[in-house]
mmCIF file of C-alpha atoms in Angstrom:
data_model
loop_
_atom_site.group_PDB
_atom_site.id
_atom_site.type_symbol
_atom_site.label_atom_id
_atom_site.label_comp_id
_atom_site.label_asym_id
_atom_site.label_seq_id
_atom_site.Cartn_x
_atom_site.Cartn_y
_atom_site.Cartn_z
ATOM 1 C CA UNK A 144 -26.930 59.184 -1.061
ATOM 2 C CA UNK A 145 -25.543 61.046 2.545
ATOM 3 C CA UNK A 146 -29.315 61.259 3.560
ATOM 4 C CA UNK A 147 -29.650 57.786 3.188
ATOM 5 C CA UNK A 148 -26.309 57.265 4.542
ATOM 6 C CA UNK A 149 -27.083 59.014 7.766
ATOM 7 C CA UNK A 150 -30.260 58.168 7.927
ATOM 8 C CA UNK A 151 -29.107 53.986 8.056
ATOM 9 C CA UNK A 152 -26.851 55.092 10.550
ATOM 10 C CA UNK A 153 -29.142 56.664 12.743
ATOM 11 C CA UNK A 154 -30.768 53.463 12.187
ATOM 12 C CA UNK A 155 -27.852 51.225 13.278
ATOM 13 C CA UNK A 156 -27.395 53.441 16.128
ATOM 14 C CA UNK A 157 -30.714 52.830 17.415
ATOM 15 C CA UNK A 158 -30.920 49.067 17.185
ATOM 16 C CA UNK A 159 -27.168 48.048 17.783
ATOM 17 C CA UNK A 160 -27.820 46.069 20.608
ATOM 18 C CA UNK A 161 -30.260 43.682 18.233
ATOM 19 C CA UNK A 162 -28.612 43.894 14.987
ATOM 20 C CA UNK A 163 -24.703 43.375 15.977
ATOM 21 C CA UNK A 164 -23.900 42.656 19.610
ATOM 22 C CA UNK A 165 -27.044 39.550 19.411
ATOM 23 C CA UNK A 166 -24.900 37.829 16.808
ATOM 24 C CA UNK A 167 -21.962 38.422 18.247
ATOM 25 C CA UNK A 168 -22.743 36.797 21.218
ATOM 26 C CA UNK A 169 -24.380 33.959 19.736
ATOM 27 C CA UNK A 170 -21.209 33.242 17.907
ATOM 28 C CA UNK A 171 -19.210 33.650 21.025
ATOM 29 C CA UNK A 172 -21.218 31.312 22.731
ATOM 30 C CA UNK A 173 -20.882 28.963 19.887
ATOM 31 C CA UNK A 174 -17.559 29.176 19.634
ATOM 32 C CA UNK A 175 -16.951 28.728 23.062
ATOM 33 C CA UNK A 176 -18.813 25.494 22.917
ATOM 34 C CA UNK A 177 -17.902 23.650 19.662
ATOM 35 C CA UNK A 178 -14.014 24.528 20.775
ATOM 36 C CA UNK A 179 -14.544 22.946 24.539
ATOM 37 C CA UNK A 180 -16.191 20.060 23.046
ATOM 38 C CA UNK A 181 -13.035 19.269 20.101
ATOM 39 C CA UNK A 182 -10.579 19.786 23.221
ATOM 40 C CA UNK A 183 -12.036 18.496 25.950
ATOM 41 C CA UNK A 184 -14.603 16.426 24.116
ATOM 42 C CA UNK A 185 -14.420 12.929 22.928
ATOM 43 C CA UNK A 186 -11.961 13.756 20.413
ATOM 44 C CA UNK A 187 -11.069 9.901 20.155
ATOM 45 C CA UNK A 188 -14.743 9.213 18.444
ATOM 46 C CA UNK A 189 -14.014 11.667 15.771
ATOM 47 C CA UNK A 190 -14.385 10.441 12.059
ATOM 48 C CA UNK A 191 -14.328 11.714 8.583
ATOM 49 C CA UNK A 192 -14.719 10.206 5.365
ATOM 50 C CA UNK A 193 -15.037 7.006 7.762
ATOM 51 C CA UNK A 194 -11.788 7.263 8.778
ATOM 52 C CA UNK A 195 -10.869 7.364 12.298
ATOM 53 C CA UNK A 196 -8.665 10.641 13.085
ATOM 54 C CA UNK A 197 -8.136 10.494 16.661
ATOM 55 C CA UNK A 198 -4.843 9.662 16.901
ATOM 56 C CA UNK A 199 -3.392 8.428 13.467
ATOM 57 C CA UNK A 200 -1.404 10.294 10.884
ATOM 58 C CA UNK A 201 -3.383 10.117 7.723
ATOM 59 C CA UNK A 202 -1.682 10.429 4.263
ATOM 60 C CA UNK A 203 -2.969 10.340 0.682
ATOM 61 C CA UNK A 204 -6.398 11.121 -1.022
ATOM 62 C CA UNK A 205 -8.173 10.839 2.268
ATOM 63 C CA UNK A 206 -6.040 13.134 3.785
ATOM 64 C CA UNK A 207 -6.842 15.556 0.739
ATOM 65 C CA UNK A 208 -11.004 14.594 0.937
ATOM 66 C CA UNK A 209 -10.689 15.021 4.745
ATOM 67 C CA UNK A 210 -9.019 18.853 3.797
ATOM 68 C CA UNK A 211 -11.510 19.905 0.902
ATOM 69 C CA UNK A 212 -14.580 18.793 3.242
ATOM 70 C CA UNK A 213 -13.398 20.975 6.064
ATOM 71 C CA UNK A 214 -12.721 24.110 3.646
ATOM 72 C CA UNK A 215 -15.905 23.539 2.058
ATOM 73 C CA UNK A 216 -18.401 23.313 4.869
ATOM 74 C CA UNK A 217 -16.239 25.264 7.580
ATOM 75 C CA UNK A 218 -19.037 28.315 7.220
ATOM 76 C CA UNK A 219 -21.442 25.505 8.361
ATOM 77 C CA UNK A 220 -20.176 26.475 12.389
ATOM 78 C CA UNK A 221 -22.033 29.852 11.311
ATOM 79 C CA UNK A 222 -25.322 28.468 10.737
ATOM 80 C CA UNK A 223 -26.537 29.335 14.215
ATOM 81 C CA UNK A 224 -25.697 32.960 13.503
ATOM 82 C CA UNK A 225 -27.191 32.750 10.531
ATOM 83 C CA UNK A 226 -30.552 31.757 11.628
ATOM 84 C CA UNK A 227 -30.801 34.154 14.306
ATOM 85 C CA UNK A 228 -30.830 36.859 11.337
ATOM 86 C CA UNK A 229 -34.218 35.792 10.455
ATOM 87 C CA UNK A 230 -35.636 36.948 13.772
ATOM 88 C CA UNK A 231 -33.619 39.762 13.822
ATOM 89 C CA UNK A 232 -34.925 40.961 10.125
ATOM 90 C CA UNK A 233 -38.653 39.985 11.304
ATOM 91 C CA UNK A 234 -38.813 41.762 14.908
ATOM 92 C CA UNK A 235 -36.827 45.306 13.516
ATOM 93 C CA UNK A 236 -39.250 45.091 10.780
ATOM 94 C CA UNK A 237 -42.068 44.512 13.016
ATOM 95 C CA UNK A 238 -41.260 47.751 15.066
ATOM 96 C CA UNK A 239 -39.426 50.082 12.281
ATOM 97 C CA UNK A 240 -42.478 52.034 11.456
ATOM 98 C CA UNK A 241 -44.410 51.704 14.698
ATOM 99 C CA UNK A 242 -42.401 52.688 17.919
ATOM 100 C CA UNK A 243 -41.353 55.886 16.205
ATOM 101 C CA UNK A 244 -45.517 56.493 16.449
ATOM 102 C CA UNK A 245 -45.781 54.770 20.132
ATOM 103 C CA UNK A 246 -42.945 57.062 21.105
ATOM 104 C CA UNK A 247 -43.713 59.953 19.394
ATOM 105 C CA UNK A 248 -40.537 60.517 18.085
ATOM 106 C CA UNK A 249 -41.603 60.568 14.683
ATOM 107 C CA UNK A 250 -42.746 64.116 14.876
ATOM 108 C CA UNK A 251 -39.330 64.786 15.244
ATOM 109 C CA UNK A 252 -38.038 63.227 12.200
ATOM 110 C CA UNK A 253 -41.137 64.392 10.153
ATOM 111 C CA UNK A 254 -39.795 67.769 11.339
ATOM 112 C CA UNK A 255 -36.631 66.853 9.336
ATOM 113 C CA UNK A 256 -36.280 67.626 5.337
ATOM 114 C CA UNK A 257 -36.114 64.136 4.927
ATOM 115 C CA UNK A 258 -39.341 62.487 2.848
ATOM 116 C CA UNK A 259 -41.204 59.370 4.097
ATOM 117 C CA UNK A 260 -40.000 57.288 1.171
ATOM 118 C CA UNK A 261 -36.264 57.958 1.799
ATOM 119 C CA UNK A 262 -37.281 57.082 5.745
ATOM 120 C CA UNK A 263 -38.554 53.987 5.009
ATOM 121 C CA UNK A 264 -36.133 53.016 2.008
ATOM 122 C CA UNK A 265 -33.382 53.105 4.710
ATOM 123 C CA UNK A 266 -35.292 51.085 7.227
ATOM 124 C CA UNK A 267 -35.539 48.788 4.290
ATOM 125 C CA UNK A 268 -31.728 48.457 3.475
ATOM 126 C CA UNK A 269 -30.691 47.590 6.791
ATOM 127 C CA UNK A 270 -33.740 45.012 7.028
ATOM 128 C CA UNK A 271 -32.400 43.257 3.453
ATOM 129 C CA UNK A 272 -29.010 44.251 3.087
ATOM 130 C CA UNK A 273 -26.811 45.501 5.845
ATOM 131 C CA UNK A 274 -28.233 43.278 8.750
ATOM 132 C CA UNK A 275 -27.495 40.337 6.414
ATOM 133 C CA UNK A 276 -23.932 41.926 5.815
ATOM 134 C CA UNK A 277 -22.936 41.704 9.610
ATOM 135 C CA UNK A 278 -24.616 38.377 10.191
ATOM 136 C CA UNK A 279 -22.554 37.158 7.417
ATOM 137 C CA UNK A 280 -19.501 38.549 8.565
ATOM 138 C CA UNK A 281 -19.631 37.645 11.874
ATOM 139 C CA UNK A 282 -20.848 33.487 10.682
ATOM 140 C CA UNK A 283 -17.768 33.565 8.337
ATOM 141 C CA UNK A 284 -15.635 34.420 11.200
ATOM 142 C CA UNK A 285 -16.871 32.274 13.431
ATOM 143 C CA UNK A 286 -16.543 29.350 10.943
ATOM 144 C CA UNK A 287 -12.179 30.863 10.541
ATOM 145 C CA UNK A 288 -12.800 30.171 14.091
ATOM 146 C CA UNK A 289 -13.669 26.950 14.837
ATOM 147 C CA UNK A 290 -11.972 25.728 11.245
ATOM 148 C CA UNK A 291 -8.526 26.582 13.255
ATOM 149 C CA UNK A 292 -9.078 25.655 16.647
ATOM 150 C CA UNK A 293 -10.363 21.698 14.297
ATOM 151 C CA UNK A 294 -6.934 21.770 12.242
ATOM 152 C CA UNK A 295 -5.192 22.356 15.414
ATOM 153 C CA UNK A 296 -6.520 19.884 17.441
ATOM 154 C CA UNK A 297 -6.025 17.202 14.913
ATOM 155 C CA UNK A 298 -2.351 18.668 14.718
ATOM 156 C CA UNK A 299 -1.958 17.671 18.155
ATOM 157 C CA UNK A 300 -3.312 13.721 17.103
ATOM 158 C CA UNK A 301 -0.815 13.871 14.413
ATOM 159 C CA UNK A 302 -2.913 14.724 11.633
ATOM 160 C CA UNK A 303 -1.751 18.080 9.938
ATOM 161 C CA UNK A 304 -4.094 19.845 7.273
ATOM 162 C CA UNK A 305 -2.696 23.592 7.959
ATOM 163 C CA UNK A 306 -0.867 22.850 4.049
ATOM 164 C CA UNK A 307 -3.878 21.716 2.416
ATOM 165 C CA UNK A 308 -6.701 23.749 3.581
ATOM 166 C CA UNK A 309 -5.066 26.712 3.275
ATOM 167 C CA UNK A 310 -4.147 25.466 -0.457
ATOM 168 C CA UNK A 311 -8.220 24.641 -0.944
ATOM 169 C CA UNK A 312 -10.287 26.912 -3.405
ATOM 170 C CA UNK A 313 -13.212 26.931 -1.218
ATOM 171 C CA UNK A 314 -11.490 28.120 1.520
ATOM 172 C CA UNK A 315 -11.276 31.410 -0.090
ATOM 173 C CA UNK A 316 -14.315 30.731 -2.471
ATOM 174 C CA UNK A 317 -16.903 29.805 0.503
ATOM 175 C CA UNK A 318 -17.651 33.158 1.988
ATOM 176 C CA UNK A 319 -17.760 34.871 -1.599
ATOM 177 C CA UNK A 320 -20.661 32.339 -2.134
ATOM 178 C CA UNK A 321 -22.088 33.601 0.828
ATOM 179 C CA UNK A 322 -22.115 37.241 0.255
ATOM 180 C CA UNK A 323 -22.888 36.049 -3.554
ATOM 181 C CA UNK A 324 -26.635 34.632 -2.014
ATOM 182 C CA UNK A 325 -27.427 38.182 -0.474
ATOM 183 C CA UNK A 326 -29.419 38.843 -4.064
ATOM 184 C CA UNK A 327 -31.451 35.950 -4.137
ATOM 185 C CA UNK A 328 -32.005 36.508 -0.014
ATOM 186 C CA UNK A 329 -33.070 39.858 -0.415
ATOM 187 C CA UNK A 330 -36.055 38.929 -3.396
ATOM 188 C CA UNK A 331 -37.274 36.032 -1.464
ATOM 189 C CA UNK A 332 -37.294 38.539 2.034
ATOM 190 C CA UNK A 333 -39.693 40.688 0.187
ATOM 191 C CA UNK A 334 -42.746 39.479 0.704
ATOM 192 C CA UNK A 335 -42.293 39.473 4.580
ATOM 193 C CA UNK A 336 -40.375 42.154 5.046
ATOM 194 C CA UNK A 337 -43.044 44.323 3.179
ATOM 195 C CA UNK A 338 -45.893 42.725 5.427
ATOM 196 C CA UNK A 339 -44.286 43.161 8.036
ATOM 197 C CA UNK A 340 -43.391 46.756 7.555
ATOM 198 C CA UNK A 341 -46.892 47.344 6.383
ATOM 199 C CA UNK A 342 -48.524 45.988 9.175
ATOM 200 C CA UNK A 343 -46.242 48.321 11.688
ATOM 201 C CA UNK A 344 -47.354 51.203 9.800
ATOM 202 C CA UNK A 345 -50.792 50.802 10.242
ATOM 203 C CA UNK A 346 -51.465 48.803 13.423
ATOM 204 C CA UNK A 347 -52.178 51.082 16.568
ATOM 205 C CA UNK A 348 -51.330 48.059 19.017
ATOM 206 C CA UNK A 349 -50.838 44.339 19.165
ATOM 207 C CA UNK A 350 -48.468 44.594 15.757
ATOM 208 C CA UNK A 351 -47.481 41.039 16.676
ATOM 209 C CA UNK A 352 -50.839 39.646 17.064
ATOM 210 C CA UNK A 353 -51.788 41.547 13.954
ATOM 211 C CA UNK A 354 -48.145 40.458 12.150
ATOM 212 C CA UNK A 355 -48.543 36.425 12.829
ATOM 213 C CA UNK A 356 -52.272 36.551 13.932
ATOM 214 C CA UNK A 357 -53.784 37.526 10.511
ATOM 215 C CA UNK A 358 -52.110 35.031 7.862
ATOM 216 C CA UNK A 359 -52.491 32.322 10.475
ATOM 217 C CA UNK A 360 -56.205 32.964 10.975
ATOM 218 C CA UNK A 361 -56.700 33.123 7.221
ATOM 219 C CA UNK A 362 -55.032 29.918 6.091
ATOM 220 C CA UNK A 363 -56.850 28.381 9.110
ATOM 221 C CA UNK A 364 -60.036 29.454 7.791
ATOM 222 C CA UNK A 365 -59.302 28.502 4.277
ATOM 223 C CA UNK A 366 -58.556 24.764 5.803
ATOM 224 C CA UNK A 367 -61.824 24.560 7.499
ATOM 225 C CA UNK A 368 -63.899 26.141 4.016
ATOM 226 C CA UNK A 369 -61.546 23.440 2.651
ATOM 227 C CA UNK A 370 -62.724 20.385 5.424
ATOM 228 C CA UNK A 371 -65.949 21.737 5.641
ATOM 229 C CA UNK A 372 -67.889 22.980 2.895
ATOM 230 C CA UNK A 373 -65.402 21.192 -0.140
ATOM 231 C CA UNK A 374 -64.631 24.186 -1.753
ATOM 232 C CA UNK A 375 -61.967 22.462 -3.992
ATOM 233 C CA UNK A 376 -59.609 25.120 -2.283
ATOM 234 C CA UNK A 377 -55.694 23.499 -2.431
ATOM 235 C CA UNK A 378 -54.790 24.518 1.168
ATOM 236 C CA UNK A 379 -51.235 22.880 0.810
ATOM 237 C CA UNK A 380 -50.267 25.234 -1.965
ATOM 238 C CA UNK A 381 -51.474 28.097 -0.640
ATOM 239 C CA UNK A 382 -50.090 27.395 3.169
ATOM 240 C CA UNK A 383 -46.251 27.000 1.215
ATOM 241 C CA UNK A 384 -46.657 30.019 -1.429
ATOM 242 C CA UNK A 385 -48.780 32.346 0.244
ATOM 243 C CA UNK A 386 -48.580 31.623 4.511
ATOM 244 C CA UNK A 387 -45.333 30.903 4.341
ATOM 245 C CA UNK A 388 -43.923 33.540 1.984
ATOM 246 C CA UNK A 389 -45.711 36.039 4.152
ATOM 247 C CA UNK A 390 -44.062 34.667 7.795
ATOM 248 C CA UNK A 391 -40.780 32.884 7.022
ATOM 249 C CA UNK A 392 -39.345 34.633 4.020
ATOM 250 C CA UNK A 393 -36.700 35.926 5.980
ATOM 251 C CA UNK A 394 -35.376 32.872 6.814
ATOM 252 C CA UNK A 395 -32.023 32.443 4.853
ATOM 253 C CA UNK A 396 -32.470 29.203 2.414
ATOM 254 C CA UNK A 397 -36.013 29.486 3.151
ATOM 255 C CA UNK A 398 -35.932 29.528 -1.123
ATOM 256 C CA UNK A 399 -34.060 25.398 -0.621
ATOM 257 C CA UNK A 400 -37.753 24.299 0.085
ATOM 258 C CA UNK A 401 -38.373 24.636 -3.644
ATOM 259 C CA UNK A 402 -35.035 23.615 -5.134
ATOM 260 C CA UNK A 403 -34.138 20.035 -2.811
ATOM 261 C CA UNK A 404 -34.650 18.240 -6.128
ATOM 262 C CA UNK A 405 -32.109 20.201 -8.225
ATOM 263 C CA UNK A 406 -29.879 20.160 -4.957
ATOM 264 C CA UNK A 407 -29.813 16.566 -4.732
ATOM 265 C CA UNK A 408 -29.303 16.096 -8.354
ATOM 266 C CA UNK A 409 -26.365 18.400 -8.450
ATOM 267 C CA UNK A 410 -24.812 16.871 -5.859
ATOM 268 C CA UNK A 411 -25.308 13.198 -6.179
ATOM 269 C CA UNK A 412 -25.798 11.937 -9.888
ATOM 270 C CA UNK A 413 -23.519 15.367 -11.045
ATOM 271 C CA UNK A 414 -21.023 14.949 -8.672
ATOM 272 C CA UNK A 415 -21.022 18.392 -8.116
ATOM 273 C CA UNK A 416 -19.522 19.956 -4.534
ATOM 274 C CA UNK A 417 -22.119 20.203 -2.221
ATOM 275 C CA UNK A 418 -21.748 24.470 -1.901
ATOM 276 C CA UNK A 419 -21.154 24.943 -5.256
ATOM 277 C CA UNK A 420 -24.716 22.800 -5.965
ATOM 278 C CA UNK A 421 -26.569 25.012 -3.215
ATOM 279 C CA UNK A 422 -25.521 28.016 -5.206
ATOM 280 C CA UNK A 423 -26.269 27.065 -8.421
ATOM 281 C CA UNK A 424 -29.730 25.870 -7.111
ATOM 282 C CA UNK A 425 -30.512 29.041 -5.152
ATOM 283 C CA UNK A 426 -29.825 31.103 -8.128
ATOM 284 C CA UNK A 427 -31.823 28.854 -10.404
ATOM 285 C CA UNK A 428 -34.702 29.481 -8.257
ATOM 286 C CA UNK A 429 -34.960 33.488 -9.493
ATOM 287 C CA UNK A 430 -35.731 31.754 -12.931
ATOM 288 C CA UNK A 431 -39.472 30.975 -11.306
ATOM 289 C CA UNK A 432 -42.510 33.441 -11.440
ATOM 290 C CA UNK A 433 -43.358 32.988 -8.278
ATOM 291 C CA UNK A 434 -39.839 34.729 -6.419
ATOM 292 C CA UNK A 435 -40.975 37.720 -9.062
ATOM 293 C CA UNK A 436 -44.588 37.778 -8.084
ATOM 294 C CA UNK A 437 -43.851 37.774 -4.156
ATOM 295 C CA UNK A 438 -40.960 40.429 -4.727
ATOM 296 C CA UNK A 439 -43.877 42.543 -6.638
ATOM 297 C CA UNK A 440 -46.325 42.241 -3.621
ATOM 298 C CA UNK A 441 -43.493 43.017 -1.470
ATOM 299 C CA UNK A 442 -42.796 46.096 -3.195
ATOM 300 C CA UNK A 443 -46.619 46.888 -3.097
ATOM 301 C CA UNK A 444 -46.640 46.139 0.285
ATOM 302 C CA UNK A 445 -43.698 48.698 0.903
ATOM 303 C CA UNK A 446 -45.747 51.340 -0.882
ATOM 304 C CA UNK A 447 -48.394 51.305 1.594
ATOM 305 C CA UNK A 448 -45.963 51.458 4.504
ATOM 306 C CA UNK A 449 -44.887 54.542 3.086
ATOM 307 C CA UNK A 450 -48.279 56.087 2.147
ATOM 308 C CA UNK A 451 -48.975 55.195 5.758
ATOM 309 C CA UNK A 452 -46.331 56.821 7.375
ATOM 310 C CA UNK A 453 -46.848 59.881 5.761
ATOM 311 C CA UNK A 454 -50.989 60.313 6.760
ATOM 312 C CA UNK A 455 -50.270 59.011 10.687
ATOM 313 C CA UNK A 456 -48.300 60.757 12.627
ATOM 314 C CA UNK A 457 -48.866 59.037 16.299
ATOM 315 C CA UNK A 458 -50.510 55.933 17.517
#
């Protein structure tokens, strides 16, 4: 466990700039904007629950639906953070395995008594678990953020919801739902993050032509058998299970494709809260054999990145 330990940190070290400082200045940038634009904007076209809240006091169970809509979908203002993590996950991937071969450096670590498969299980973990961690961390504080600066500024137009959002469940519950999807992120990341670490084993150049390039040329082929010579082939399947899986798993809620149904469900004719039907759906979604069988190729895929790493030692 201090091997791997050190070994994440050394990764860290290396790719701080990418992996924290990127989302932090996203989120400074966003927060920068979305608080000019609530005190400086247009503040008196503001609505909620269709309830104009410019410059009225408002009292009763709006006031309390107005409260329990801001503590439940504050983490929303984190969204843009959030999404950068997918490129983030996708471009360390790409270059974990390879730039220590481009650079040579990885005689150097192979010099180490540290085995491939602890190597590239760290690389891993900060790919699936701690680059997700900080992305989280830094979207839930940017939603505190702009959640404060809102409840202020509709202090100052006589609307006060300090009292009942801090008094809100999901105030506190909302970023524990969060961190409570890292699970269900991490099995439906497998499948691209093992690609992509596979390819950067074994590609001697162009790992992003060979990355994006390959899948894409395949499924394009597949189409044209499909177009062409009728081979009964269902193209939209495999372009959402197999194309798809392979290039955008590491998009968080890339698993809500699958599950809008059961969202919408939840949420309209179950009157369920909006989060708490996300949740429920996203977890629901690890009862399906397909999550399983992409996790298993992942792993697979993983297996030859470390096989590879240990048989080539330069590019």
């Amino acid at each position: 466990m201090k091997t791997m330990k050190w070994l994440i940190k050394r990764e860290m070290w290396e790719n701080k700039g990418m992996l924290l400082w990127t989302p932090v200045v996203i989120a400074v940038a966003v927060a920068v904007l979305a608080i000019s634009g609530l005190f400086f904007g247009k503040v008196q076209g503001i609505e909620m629950e269709g309830q104009a809240i410019g410059s009225i006091t408002i009292e009763g169970a709006v006031h309390t639906r107005i409260a329990d809509t801001l503590a439940q979908a504050y983490i929303g203002a984190g969204m843009p953070v959030l999404m950068v993590l997918s490129l983030l996950v996708f471009f360390y991937c790409l270059g974990a395995l390879h730039d220590e071969r481009r650079d040579r450096s990885l005689l150097f670590w192979k010099s180490l008594p540290v085995s491939d498969f602890t190597t590239v299980m760290s690389k891993l973990l900060l790919a699936v678990v701690v680059a997700p961690l900080i992305t989280m961390a830094i979207a839930i504080v940017l939603g505190l953020v702009i959640l404060l600066a809102t409840c202020v500024m509709l202090l100052a137009h006589g609307t006060n919801l300090f009292g009942a959002v801090l008094s809100s469940p999901d105030l506190y519950l909302t970023p524990l739902r969060l961190v409570g999807l890292l699970p269900v992120y991490i099995l439906w990341a497998l499948p691209t993050v093992g690609w992509l670490l596979m390819v950067s084993s074994m590609a001697r150049s162009k790992v992003f032509l060979w990355a994006v390039g390959t899948p894409i040329i395949f499924s394009m082929l597949m189409l044209w058998a499909e177009k062409a010579l009728q081979f009964g082939i269902d193209t939209g399947w495999f372009f959402s299970h197999i194309t798809n899986r392979i290039l955008l798993g590491v998009v968080p809620g890339s698993w809500l494709a699958f599950s809008k149904d059961t969202i919408a469900i939840a949420h309209e004719e179950h009157k369920l809260a909006l989060p708490d039907a996300i949740f429920n759906a996203s977890w629901s979604t690890l009862g399906g054999v397909s999550v399983w069988l992409g996790a298993a190729a992942g792993v697979a895929m993983i297996a030859i990145a470390i096989t590879m790493r240990r048989r080539r030692e330069e590019v």
